[in-house]
GROMACS .gro file of C-alpha atoms in nm:
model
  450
    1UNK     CA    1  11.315  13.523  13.481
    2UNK     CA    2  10.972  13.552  13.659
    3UNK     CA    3  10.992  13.208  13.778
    4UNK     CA    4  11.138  12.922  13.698
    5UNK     CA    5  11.433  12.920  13.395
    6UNK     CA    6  11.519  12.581  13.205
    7UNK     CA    7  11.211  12.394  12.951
    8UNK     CA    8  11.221  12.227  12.647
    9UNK     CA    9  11.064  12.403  12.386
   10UNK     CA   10  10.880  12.299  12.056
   11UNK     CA   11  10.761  12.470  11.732
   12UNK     CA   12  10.404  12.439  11.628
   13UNK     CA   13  10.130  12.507  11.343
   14UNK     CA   14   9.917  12.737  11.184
   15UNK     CA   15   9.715  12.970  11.293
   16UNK     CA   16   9.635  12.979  11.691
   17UNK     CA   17   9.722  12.626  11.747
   18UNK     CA   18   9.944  12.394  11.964
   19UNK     CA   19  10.232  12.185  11.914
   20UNK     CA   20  10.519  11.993  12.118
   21UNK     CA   21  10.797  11.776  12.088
   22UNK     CA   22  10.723  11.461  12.286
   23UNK     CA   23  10.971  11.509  12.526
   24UNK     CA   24  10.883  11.901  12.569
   25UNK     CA   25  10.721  11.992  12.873
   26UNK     CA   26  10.490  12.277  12.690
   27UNK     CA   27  10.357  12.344  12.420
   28UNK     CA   28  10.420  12.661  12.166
   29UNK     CA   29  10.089  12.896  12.115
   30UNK     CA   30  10.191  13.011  11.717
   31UNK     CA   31   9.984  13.292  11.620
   32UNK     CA   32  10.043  13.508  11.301
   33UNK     CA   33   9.861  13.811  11.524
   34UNK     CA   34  10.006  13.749  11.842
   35UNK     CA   35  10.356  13.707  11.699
   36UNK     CA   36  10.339  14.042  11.507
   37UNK     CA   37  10.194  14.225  11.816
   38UNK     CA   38  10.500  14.103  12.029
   39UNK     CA   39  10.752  14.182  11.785
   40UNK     CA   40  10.555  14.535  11.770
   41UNK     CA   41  10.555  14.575  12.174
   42UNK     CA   42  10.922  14.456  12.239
   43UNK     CA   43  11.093  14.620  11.967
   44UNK     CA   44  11.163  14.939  12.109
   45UNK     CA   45  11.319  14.726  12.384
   46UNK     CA   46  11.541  14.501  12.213
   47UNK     CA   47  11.671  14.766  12.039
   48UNK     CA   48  11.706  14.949  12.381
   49UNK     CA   49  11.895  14.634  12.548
   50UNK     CA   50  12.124  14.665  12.170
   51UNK     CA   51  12.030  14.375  11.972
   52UNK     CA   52  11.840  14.346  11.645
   53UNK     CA   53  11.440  14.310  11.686
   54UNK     CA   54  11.446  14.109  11.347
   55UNK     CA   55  11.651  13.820  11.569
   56UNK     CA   56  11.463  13.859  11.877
   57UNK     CA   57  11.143  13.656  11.909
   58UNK     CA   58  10.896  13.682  12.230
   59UNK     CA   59  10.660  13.334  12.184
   60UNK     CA   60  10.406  13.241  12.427
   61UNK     CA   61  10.362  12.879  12.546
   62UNK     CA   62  10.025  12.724  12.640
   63UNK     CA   63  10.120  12.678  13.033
   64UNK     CA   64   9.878  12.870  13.316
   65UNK     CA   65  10.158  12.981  13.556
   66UNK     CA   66  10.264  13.344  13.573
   67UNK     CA   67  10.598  13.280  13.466
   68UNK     CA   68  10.838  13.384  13.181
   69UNK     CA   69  11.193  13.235  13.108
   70UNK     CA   70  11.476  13.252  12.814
   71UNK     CA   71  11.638  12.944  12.748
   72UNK     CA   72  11.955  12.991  12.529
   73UNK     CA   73  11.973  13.195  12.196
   74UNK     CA   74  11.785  13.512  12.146
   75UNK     CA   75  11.409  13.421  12.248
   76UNK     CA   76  11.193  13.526  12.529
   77UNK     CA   77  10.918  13.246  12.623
   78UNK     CA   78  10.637  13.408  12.788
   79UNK     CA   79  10.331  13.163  12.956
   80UNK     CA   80   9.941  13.209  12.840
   81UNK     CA   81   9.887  13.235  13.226
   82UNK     CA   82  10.090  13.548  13.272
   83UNK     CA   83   9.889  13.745  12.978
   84UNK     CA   84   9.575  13.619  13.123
   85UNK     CA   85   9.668  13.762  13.426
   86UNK     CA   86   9.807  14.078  13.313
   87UNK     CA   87   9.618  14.383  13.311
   88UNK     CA   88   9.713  14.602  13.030
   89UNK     CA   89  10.025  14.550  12.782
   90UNK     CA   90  10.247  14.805  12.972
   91UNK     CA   91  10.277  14.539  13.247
   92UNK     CA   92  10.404  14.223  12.998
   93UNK     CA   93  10.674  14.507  12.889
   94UNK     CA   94  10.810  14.479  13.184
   95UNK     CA   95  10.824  14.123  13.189
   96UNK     CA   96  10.973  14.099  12.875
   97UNK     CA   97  11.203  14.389  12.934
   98UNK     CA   98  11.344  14.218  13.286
   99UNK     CA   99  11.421  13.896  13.021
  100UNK     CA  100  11.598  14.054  12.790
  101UNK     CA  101  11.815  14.133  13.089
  102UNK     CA  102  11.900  13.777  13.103
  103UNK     CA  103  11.973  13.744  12.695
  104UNK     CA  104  12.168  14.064  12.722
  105UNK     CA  105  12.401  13.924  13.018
  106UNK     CA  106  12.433  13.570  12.907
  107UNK     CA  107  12.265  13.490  13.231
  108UNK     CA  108  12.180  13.113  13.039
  109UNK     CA  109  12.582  13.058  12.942
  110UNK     CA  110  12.652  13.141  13.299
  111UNK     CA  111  12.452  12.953  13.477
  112UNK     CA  112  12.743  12.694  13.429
  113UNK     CA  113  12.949  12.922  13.639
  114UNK     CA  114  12.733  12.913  13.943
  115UNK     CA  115  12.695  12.523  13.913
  116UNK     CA  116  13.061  12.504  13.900
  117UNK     CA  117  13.103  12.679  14.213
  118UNK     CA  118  12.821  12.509  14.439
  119UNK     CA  119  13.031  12.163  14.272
  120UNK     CA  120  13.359  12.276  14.409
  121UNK     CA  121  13.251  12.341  14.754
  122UNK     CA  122  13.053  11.982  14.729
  123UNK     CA  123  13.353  11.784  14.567
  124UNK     CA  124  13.551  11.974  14.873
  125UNK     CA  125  13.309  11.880  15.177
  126UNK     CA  126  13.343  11.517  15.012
  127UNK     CA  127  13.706  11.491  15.059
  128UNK     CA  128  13.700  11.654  15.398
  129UNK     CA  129  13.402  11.446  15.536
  130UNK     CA  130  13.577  11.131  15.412
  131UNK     CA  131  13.884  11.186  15.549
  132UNK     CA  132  13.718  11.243  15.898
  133UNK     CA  133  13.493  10.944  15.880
  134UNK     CA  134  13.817  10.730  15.738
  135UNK     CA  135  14.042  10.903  16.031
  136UNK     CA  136  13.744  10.724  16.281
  137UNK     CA  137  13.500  11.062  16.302
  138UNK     CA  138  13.201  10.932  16.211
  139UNK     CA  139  13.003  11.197  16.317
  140UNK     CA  140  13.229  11.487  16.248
  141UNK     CA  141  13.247  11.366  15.901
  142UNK     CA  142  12.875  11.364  15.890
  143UNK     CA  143  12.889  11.723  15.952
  144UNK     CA  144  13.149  11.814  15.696
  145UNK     CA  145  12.904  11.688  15.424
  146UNK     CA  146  12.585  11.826  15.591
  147UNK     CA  147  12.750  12.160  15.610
  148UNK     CA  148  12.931  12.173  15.267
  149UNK     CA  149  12.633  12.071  15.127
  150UNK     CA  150  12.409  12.382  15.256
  151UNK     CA  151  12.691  12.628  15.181
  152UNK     CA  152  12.701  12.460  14.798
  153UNK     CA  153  12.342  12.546  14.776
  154UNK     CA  154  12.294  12.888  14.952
  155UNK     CA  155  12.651  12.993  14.680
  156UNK     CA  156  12.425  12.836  14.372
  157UNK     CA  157  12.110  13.062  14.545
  158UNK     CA  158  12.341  13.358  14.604
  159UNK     CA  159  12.438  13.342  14.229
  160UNK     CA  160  12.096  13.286  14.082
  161UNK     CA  161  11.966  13.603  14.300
  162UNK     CA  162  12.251  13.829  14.168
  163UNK     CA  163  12.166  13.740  13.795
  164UNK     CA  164  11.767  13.824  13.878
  165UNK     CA  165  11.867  14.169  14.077
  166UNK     CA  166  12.092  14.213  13.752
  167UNK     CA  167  11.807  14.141  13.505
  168UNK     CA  168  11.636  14.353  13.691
  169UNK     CA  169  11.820  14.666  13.708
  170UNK     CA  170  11.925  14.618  13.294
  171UNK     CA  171  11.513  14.594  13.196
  172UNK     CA  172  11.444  14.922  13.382
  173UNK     CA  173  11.701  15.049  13.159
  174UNK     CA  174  11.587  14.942  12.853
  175UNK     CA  175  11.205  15.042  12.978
  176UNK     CA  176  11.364  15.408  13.043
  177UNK     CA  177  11.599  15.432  12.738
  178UNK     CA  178  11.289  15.318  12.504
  179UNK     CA  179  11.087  15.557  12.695
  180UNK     CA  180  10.876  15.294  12.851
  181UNK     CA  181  10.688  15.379  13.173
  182UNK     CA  182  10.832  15.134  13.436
  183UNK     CA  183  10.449  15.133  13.643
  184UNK     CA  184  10.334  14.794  13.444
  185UNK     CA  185  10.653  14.655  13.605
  186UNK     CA  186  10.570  14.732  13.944
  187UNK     CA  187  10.237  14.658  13.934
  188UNK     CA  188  10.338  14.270  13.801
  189UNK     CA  189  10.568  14.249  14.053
  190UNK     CA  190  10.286  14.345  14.328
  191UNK     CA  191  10.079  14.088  14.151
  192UNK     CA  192  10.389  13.826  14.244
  193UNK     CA  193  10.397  13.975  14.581
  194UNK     CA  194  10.065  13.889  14.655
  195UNK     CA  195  10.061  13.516  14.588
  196UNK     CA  196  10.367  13.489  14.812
  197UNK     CA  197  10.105  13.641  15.063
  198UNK     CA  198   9.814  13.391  14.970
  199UNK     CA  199  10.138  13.094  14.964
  200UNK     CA  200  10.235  13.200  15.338
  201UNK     CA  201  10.629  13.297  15.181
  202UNK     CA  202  10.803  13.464  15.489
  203UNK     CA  203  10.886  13.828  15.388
  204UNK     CA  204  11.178  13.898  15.556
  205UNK     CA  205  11.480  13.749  15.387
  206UNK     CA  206  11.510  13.565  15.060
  207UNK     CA  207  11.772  13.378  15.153
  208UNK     CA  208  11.723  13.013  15.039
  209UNK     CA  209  11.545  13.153  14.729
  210UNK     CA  210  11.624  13.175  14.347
  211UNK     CA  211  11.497  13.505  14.292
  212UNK     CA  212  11.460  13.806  14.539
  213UNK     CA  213  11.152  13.872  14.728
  214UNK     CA  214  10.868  14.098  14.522
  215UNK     CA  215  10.877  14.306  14.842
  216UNK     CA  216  11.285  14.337  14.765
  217UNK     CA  217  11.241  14.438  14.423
  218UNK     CA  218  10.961  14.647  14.445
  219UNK     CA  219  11.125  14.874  14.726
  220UNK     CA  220  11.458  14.856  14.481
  221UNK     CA  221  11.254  14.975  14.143
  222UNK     CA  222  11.032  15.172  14.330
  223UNK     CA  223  11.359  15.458  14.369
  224UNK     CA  224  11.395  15.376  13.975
  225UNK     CA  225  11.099  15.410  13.784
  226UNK     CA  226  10.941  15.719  13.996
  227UNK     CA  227  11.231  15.968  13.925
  228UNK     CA  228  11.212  15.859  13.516
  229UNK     CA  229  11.100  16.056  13.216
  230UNK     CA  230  10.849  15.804  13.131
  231UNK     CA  231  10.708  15.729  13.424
  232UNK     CA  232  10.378  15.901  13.372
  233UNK     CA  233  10.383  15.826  13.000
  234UNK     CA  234  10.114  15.683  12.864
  235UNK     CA  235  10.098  15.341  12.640
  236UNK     CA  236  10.008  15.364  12.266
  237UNK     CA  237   9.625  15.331  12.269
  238UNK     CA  238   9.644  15.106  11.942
  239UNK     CA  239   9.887  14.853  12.088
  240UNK     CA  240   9.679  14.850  12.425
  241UNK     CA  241   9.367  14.736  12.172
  242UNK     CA  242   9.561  14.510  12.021
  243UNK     CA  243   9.646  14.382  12.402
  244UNK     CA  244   9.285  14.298  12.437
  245UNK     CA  245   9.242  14.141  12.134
  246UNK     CA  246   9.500  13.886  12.146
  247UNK     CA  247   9.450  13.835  12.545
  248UNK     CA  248   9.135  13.786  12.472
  249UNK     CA  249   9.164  13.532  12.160
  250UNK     CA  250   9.460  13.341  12.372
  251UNK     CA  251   9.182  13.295  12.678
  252UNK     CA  252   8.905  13.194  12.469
  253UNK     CA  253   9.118  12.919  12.250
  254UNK     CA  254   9.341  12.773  12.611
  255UNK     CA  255   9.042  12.838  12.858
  256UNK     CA  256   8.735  12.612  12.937
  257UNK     CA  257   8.438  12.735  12.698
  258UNK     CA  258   8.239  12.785  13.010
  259UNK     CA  259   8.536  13.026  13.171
  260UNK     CA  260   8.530  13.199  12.842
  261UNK     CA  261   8.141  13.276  12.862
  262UNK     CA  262   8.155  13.380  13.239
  263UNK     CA  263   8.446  13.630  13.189
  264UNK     CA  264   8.316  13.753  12.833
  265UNK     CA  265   7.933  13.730  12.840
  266UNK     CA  266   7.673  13.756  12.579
  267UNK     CA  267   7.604  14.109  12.753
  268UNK     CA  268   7.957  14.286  12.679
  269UNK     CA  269   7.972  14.352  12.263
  270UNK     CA  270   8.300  14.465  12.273
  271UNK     CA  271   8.536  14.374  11.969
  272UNK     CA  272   8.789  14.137  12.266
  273UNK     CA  273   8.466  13.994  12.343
  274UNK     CA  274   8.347  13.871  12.050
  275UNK     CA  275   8.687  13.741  11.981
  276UNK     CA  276   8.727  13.513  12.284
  277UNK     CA  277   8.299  13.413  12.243
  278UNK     CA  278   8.406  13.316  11.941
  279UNK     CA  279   8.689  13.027  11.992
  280UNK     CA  280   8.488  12.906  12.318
  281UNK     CA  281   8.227  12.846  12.075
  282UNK     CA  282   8.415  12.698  11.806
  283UNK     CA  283   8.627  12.463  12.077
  284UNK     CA  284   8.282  12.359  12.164
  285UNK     CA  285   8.190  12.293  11.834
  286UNK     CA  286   7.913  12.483  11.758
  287UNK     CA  287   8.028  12.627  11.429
  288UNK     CA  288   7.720  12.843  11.368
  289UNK     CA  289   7.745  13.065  11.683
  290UNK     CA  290   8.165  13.062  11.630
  291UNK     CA  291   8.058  13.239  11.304
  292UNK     CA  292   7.813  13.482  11.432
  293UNK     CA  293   8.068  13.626  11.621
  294UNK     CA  294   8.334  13.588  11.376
  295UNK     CA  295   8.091  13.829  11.108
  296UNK     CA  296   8.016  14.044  11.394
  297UNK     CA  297   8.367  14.115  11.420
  298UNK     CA  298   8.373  14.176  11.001
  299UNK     CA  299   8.101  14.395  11.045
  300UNK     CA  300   8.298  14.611  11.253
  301UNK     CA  301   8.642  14.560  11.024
  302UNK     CA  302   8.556  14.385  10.709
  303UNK     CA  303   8.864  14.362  10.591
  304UNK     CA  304   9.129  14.270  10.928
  305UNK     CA  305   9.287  14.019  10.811
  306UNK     CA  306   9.321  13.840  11.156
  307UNK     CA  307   8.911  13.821  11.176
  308UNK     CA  308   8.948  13.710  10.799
  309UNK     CA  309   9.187  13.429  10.943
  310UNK     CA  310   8.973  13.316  11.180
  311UNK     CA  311   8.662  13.307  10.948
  312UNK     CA  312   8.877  13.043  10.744
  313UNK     CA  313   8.970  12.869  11.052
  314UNK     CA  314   8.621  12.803  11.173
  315UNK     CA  315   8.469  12.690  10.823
  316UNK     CA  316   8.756  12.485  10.730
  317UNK     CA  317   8.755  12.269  11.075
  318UNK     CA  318   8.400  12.276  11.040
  319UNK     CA  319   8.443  12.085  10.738
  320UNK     CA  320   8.416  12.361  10.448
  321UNK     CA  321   8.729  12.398  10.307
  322UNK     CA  322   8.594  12.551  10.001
  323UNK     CA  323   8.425  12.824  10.184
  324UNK     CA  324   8.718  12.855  10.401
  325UNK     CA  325   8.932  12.977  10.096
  326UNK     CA  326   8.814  13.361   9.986
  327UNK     CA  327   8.860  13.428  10.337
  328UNK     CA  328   9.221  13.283  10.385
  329UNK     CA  329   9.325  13.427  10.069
  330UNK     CA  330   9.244  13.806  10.158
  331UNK     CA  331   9.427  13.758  10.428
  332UNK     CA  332   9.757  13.603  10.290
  333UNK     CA  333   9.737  13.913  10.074
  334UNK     CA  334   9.676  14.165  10.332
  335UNK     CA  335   9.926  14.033  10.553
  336UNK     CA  336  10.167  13.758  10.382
  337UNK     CA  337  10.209  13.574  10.725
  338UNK     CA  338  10.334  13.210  10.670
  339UNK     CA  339  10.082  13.101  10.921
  340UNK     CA  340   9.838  13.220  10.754
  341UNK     CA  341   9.942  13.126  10.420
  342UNK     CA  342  10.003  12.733  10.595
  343UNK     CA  343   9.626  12.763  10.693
  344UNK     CA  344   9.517  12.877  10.342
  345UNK     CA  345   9.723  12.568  10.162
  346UNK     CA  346   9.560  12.288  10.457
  347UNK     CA  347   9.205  12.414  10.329
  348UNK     CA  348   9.315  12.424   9.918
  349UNK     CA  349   9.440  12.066   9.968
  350UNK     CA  350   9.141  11.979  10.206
  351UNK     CA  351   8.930  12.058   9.941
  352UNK     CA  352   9.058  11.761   9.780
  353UNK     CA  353   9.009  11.891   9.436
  354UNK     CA  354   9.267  11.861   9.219
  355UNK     CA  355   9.253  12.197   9.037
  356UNK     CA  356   9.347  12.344   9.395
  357UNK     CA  357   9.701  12.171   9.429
  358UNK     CA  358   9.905  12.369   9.233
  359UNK     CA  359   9.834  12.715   9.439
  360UNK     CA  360   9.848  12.503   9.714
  361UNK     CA  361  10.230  12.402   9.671
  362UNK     CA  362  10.276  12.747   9.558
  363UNK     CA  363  10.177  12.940   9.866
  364UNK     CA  364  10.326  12.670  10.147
  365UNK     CA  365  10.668  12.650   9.928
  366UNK     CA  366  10.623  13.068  10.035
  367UNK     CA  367  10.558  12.998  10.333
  368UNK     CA  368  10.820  12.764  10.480
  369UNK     CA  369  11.038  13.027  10.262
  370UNK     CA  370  10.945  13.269  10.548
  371UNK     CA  371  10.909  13.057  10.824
  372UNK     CA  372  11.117  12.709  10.767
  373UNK     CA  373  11.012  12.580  11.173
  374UNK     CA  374  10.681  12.520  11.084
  375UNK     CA  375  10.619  12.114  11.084
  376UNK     CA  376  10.276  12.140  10.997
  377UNK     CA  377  10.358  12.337  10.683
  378UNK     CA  378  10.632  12.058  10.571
  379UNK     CA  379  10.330  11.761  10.645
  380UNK     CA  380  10.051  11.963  10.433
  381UNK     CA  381  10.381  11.998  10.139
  382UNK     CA  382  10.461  11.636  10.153
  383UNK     CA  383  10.030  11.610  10.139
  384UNK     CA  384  10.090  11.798   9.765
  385UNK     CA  385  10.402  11.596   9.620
  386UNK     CA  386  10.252  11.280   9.739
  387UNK     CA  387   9.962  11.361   9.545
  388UNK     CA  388  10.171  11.418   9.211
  389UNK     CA  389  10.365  11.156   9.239
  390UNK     CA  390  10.692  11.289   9.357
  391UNK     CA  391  10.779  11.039   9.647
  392UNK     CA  392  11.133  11.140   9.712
  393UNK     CA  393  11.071  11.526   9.812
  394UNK     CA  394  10.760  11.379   9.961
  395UNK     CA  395  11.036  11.150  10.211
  396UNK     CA  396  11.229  11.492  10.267
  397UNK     CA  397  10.930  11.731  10.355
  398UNK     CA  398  10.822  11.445  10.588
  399UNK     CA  399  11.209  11.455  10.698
  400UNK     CA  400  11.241  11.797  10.750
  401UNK     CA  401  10.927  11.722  10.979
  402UNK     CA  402  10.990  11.458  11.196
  403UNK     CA  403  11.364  11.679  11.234
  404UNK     CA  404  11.174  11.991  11.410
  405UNK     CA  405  11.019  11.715  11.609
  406UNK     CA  406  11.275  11.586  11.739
  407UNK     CA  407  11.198  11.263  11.589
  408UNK     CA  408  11.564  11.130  11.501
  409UNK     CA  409  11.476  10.766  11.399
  410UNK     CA  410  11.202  10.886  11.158
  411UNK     CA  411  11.390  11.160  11.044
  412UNK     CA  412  11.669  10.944  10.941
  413UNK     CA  413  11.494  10.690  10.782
  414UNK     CA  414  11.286  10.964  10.573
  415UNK     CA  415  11.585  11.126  10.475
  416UNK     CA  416  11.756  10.828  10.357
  417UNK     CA  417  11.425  10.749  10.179
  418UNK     CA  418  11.484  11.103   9.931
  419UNK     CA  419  11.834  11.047   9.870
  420UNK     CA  420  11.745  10.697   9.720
  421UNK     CA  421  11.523  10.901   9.486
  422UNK     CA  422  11.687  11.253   9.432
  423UNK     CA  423  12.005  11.343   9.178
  424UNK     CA  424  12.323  11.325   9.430
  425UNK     CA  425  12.467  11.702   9.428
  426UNK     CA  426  12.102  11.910   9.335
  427UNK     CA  427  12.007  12.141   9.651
  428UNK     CA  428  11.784  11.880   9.736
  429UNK     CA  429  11.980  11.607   9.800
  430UNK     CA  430  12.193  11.796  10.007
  431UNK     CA  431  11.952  11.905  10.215
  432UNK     CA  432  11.868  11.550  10.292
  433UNK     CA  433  12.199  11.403  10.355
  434UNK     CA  434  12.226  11.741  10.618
  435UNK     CA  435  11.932  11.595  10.769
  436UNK     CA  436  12.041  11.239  10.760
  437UNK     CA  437  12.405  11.349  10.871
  438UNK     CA  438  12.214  11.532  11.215
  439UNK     CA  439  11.991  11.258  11.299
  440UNK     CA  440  12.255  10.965  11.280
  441UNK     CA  441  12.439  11.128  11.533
  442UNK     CA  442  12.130  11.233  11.738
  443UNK     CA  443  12.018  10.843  11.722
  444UNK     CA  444  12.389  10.700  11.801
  445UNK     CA  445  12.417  10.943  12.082
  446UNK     CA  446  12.118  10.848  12.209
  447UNK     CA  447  12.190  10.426  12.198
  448UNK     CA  448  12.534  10.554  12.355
  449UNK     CA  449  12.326  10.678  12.655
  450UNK     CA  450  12.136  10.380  12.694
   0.00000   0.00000   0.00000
């Protein structure tokens, strides 16, 4: 990991948009572009590294550190700051490569093992430095703790500096074995390097440190990369666009409107431009320049179905749903991305017309087919059965909802709610008891903790 390794993470909404659990420190950036241009840029390397890209996800979180972590099962969590800061896709490859370094060697399982190690030696300096303060050494006792303490902590360091080295070593293989060039890696860790030089970090020995020095790994990967087919291979011109486009987009929806404008000016034209000009407008809510930049993008693709989203994204929270809906629609059918399709049904039932309900319960039942961890989907779902009366899978939409959330109590209390209303044994009802079944526990457990 880049940085730091443990977070709580959430799922989120439609379309470029934020959500998190209460408790979670940040917050998922879901984006039906983004997300397909990460599964396109990693796959080679998953595959590489010998798992399946399908059940590999890379998500970016809205967080302004250069960092990237996993955290248990088979996803990579990359930070908006560290593809604001990058400069060109083959460097985030490298991130991401050096990650699924950690997935592959169950670096998150084992961190228990290096806890339980730096524990022993504590539990053992305990024992000793009571028995010397009980035996009337005081001070020698003192010392035993002192000491076991610092050689629990520089083990745990030890052990968290192997698995980086490790992770490091296993991404320039899957960077060479997907025939990746291995320069993007070096030049983000030179990137690292230098704000240990602008933090004052000592460069001589990473001892007391979770990861390496960038100075370490550099010289290490340095004898790597250079000698490797791919080093001087270039990147895939179309992904590198599509680099731009969704750096740019992610600055121009998590950045100040004013940073936007000085780093993409009225003066540059260019298609990343236009993109990132036109969130800062729209987050400043001036919905007629948004859309001037919006149709100059059309004008140069008329049919990309990610400008198409966007279109719909600005007119419907600009408060014309109706407009928003030939837009959405071309691109549900261009691309049949749930969070597009989730964006499409908010504006059909924001249109509060009944004649748009049905296709709106027909396309979000679709989506959350595709893409079940998508709260806002089950809210605008619960929206449509409220509306024709059917309370009880109204209770378990909004159950399934407050679930992702992490919402026990309201989970429960919503799934109990459906079963009053839905024929015990249908698929259902089951579903709801599951839901019911999870969230008693989670709420006992959590009055057990109190």
């Amino acid at each position: 990991m880049i940085a730091r390794w443990f977070r709580l993470a959430a799922v989120a909404v439609a379309s470029l948009a934020l959500l998190a659990r209460p408790a979670a420190a940040q917050q998922i950036l879901r984006d039906a572009e983004t997300e397909a241009f990460m599964a396109d840029m990693s796959g080679p390397l998953v595959q590489a590294a010998g798992m399946e890209p399908r059940n590999v996800q890379v998500l970016v979180i809205n967080d302004p550190d250069i960092n990237a972590f996993v955290a248990g099962g088979q996803y990579v969590w990359v930070h908006s700051g560290l593809i604001a800061a990058a400069d060109n896709m083959n460097q985030v490859q490298g991130v991401v490569a050096h990650e699924l370094g950690h997935i592959e060697g169950g670096h998150v399982i084992r961190y228990g093992e290096g806890m339980k190690e730096a524990t022993g030696i504590t539990l053992l300096s305990l024992v000793l430095g009571a028995a010397a303060i009980a035996a009337g050494g005081a001070e020698a006792g003192m010392g035993i703790l002192g000491m076991g303490q610092q050689a629990a902590m520089g083990k745990f360091l030890a052990f968290s500096r192997a698995q980086e080295s490790s992770a490091d070593l296993a991404g320039a293989r899957y960077l060479s074995k997907a025939g990746v060039s291995g320069k993007g890696s070096l030049e983000f860790f030179k990137k690292l390097q230098n704000q240990e030089y602008r933090l004052a970090i000592p460069q001589d020995n990473s001892y007391g440190r979770t990861h390496p020095l960038s100075g370490e790994r550099i010289q290490v990967l340095r004898e790597v990369y250079t000698v490797d087919p791919a080093w001087d291979k270039p990147v895939d011109p179309k992904l590198e666009a599509r680099f731009e486009r969704i750096k740019a987009k992610l600055v121009g929806f998590v950045s100040e409107p004013t940073q936007t404008l000085q780093k993409y000016p009225e003066s540059d034209q260019s298609i990343p431009a236009h993109y990132a000009r036109a969130y800062a407008w729209h987050k400043s809510a001036y919905p007629d320049k948004a859309l001037a930049e919006v149709d100059a993008l059309l004008s140069a693709a008329p049919h990309d179905p990610y400008f198409l989203e966007l279109k719909g994204q600005v007119l419907l929270e600009s408060g014309k749903p109706a407009d928003a809906i030939p837009p959405l629609r071309e691109a549900v059918q261009l691309t049949n991305q749930p969070l597009i399709a989730t964006l499409l049904g908010h504006a059909l039932i924001a249109t509060e017309n009944d004649a748009n309900f049905a296709e709106a319960e027909k396309v979000l039942r679709n989506a959350i087919a595709r893409d079940r961890e998508n709260p806002f989907a089950w809210y605008q779902l619960g929206v449509v059965y409220e509306h024709r009366g059917d309370i009880p899978r109204a209770a378990l939409a909004t159950a399934e909802r407050y679930s992702m959330m992490g919402q026990d109590q309201m989970a429960l209390r919503s799934a109990d709610a459906a079963m009053q209303g839905l024929k015990p044994g249908t698929v259902d009802y089951l579903r709801a008891q599951d839901i019911a079944m999870v969230s008693r526990a989670a709420v006992e457990q959590k009055r057990k903790k109190k």
